[in-house]
Coordinates of C-alpha atoms and ligand atoms in Angstrom, one line a residue:
X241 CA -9.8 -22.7 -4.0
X242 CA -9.3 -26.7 -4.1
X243 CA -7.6 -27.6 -1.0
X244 CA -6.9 -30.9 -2.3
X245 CA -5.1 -31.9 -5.8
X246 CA -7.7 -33.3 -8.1
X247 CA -5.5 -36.4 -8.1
X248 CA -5.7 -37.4 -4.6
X249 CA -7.5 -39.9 -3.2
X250 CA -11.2 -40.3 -2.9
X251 CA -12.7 -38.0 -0.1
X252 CA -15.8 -39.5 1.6
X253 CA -18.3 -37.7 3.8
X254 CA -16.7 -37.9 6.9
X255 CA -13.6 -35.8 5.8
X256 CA -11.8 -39.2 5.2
X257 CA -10.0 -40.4 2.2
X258 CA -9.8 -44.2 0.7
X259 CA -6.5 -44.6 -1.4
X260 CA -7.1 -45.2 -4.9
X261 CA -3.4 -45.2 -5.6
X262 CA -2.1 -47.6 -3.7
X263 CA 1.8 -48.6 -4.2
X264 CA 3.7 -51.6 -2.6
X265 CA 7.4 -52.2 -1.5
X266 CA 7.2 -56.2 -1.9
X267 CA 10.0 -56.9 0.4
X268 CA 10.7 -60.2 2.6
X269 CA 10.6 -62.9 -0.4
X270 CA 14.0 -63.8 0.3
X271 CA 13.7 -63.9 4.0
X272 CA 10.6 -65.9 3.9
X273 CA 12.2 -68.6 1.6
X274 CA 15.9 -68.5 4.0
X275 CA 13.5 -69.8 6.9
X276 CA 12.0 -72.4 5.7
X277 CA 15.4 -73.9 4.1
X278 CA 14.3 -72.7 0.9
X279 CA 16.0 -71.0 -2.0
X280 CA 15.3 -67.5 -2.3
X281 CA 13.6 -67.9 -5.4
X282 CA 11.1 -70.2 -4.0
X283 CA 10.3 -67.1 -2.5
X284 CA 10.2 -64.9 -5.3
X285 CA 7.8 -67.2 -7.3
X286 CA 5.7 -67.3 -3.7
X287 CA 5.4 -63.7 -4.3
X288 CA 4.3 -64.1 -7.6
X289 CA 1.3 -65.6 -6.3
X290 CA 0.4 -62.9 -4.4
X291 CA 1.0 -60.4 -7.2
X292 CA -2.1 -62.3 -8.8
X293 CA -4.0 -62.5 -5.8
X294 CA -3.7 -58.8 -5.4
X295 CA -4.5 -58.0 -8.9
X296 CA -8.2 -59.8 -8.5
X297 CA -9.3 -58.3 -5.2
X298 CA -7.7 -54.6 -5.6
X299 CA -10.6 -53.5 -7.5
X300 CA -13.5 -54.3 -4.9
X301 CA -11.3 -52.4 -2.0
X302 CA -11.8 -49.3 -4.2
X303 CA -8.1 -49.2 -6.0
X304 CA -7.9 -47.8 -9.3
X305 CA -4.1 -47.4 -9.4
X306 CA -1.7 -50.4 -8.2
X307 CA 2.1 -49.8 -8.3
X308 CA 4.3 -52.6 -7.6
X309 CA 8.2 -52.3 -6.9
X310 CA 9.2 -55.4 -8.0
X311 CA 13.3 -54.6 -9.1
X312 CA 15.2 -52.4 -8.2
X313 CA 18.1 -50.3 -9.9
X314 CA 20.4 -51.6 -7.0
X315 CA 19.1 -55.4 -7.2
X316 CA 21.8 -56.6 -10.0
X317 CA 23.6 -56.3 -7.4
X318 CA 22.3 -59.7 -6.3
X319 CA 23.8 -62.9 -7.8
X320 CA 23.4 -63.9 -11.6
X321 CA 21.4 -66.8 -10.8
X322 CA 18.7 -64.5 -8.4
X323 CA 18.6 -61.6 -11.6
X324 CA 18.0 -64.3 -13.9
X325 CA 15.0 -65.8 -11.9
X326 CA 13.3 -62.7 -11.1
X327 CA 13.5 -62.2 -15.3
X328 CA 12.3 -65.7 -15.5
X329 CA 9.3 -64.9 -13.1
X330 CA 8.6 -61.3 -14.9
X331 CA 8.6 -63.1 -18.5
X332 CA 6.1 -65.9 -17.2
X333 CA 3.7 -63.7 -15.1
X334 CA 3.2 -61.3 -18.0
X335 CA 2.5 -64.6 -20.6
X336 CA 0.5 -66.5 -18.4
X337 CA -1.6 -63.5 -16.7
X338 CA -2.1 -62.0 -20.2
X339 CA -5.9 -63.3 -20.4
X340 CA -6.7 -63.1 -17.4
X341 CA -5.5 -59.3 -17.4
X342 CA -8.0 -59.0 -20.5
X343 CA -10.7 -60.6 -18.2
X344 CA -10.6 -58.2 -15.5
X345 CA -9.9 -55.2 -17.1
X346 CA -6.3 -54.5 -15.8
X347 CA -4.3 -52.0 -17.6
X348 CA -0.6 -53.4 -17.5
X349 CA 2.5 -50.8 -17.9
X350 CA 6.3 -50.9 -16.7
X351 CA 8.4 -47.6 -15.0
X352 CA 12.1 -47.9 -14.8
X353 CA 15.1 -47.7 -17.7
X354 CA 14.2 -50.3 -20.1
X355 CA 18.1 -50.3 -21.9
X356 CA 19.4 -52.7 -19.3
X357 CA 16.9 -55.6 -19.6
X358 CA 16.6 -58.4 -22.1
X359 CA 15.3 -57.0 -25.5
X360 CA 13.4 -60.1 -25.5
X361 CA 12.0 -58.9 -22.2
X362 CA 11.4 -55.7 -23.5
X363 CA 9.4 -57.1 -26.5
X364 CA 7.3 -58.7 -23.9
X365 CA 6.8 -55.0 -21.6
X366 CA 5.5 -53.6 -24.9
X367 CA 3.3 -56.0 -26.1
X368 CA 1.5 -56.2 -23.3
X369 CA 1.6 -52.4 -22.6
X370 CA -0.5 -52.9 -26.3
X371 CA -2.8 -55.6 -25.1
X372 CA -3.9 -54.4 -21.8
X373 CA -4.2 -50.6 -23.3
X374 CA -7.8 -50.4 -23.4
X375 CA -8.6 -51.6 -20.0
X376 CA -10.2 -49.4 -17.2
X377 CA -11.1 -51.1 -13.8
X378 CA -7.2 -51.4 -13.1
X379 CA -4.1 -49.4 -13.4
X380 CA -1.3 -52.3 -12.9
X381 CA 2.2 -50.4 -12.8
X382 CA 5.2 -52.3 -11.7
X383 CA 8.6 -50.9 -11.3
X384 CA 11.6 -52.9 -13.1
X385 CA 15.3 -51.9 -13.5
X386 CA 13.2 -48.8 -11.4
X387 CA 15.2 -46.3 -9.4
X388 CA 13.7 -42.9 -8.6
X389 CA 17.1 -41.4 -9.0
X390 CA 17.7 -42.7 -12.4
X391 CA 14.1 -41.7 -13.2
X392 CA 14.7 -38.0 -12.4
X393 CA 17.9 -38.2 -13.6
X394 CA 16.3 -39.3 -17.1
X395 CA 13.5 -36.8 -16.9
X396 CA 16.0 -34.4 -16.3
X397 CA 17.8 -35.3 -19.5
X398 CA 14.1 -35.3 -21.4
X399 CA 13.5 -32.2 -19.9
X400 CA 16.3 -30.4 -21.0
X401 CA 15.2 -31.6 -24.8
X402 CA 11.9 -29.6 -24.4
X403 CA 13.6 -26.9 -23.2
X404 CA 16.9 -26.9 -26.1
X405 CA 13.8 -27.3 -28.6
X406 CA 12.2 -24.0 -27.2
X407 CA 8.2 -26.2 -25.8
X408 CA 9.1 -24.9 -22.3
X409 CA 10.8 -21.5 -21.4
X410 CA 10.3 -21.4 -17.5
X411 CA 9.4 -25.1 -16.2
X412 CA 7.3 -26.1 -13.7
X413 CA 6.9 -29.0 -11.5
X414 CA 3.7 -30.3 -14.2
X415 CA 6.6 -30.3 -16.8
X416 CA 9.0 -32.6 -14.8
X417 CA 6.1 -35.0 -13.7
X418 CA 5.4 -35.1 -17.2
X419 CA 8.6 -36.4 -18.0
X420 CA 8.7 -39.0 -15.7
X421 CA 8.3 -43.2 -16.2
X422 CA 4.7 -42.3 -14.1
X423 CA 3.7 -39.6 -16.8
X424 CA -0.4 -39.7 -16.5
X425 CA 0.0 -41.4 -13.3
X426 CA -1.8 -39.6 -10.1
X427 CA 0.3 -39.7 -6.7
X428 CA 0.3 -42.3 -5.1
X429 CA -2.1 -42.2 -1.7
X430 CA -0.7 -44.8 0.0
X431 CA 2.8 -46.3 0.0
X432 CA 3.0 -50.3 1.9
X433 CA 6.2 -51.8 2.7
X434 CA 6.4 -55.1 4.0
X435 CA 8.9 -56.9 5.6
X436 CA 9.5 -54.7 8.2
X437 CA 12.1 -52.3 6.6
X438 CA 11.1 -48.7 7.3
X439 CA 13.1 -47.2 4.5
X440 CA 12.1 -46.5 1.2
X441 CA 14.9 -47.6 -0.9
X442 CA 14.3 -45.1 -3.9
X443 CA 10.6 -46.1 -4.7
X444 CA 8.7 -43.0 -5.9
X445 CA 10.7 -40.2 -3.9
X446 CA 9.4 -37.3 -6.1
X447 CA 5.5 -39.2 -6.3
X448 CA 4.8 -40.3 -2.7
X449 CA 6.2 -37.2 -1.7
X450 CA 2.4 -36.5 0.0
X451 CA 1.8 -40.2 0.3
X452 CA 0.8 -42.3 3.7
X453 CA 3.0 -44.7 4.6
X454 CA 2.3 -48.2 6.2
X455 CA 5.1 -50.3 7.6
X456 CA 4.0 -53.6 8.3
X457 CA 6.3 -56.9 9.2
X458 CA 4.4 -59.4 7.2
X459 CA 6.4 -61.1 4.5
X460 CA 5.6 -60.4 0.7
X461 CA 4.6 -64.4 0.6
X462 CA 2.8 -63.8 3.1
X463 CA 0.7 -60.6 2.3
X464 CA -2.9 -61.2 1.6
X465 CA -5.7 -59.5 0.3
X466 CA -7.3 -59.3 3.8
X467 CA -4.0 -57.9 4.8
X468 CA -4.8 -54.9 2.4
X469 CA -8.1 -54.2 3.2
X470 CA -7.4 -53.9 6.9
X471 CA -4.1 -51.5 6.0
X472 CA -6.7 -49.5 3.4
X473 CA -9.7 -49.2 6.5
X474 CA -7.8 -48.1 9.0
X475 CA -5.4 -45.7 7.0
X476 CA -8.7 -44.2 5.5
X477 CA -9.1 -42.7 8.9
X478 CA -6.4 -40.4 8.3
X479 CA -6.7 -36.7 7.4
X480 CA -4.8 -35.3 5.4
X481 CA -3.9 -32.0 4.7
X482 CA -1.8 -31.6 1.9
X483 CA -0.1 -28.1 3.9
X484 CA -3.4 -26.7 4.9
X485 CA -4.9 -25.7 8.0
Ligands
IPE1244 C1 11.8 -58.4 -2.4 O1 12.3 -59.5 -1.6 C2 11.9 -58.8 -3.9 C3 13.0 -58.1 -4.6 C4 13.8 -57.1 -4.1 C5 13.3 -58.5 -5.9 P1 13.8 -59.6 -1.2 O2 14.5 -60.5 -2.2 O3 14.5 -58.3 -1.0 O4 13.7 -60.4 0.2 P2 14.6 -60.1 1.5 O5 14.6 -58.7 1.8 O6 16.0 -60.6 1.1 O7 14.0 -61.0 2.5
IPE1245 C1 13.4 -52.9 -2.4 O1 13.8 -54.0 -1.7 C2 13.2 -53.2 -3.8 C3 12.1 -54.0 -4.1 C4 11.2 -54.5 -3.3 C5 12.0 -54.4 -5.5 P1 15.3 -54.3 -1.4 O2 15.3 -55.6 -0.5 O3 16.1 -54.4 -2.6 O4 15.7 -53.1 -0.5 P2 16.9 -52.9 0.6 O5 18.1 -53.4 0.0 O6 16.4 -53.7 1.8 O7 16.9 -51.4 0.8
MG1246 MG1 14.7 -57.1 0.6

């Protein structure tokens, strides 16, 4: 019998696993702009940066899967000004990063309700969904407008349609993963927050529900690819056991 779920993360000779889902709570933009005298979106397009960054070394640490929280369900409630900038920021990265997406071989998609955002936004979601939908050496999944409880609260809803229509009698937990935003997606392994928050503030509660996690006080702005690598060594060291002995 498998003891772990053919999803998981990469199990090395030692007993050891390396994450190949790896999914980031980019927290501390704001913070990091406040104490330099800077407005928070200076911050915001800091992180930005790093998003790229990321992107490009990812692949050499052994990730397949990247998934970014990048807005939250609960972030309009932030001034106009700030929810307008972080559009801004999400418009231009997608434009600007579309070749060199094409380049690397990054696969581009978008979780969270898509009804809320501008439908000039949501023109640019799906056409680089399209582009990017041949590309194999990265998953790139970032959260917008993403809360897990509107997620399950929406699967729930598309559930219910499979059901009414008579496809599933007695469902499983397969069918409602299925009918999530991350439908196709494996668990994530390994869940980072940075900032130094130790909360999870409605990222992924029904995927990372067998993730690591790794709390570290570094900034987003801050967060480097070496920063990465050292969380992915070490936490490779762990064993885990998915319930088993
Ligand atoms: C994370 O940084 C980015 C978003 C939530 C959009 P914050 O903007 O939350 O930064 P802090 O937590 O205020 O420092
Ligand atoms: C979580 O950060 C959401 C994102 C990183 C997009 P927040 O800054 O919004 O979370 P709280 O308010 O500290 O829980
Ligand atoms: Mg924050």
């Amino acid at each position: 019998m498998a003891a772990i779920p053919a999803d998981a993360a990469a199990v090395t000779a030692d007993g050891a696993s390396r994450a190949r889902h790896v999914a980031i709570i980019m927290d501390g933009n704001g913070r990091w702009a406040t104490e330099r005298g800077w407005p928070r979106l200076v911050g915001h397009r800091r992180g930005a940066e790093r998003v790229k960054q990321l992107v490009k070394a990812a692949p050499d640490m052994g990730v397949e899967w990247l998934t970014l929280y990048a807005f939250s369900t609960e972030n309009w409630k932030r001034s106009t000004a700030e929810v307008l900038g972080l559009m801004g920021i999400f418009a231009r990265y997608i434009r600007r990063e579309a070749d060199a997406m094409a380049a690397e071989g990054v696969r581009m998609r978008f979780i969270g309700g898509r009804d809320r955002l501008d439908p000039a936004l949501r023109d640019l979601f799906s056409w680089i969904e399209a582009r990017t939908v041949g590309n194999r050496r990265l998953n790139l999944t970032v959260a917008i407008n993403y809360g897990g409880r509107d997620e399950l609260a929406r699967a729930a809803a598309r559930l219910a349609g499979r059901i009414a229509r008579g496809e599933i009698t007695h469902p499983t937990e397969a069918d409602l993963a299925a009918c999530l935003d991350t439908a196709g997606h494996p668990d994530p392994d390994l869940v980072i927050r940075t900032s130094g928050e130790t909360r999870t503030s409605n990222f992924l509660p029904f995927q990372a529900a067998y993730a690591e996690y790794e709390f570290t006080p570094v900034l987003w702005p801050d967060f480097t690819p070496a920063h990465l690598a050292e969380i992915l060594d070490r936490t490779s060291q762990r064993q885990r056991r998915f319930g088993g002995a």
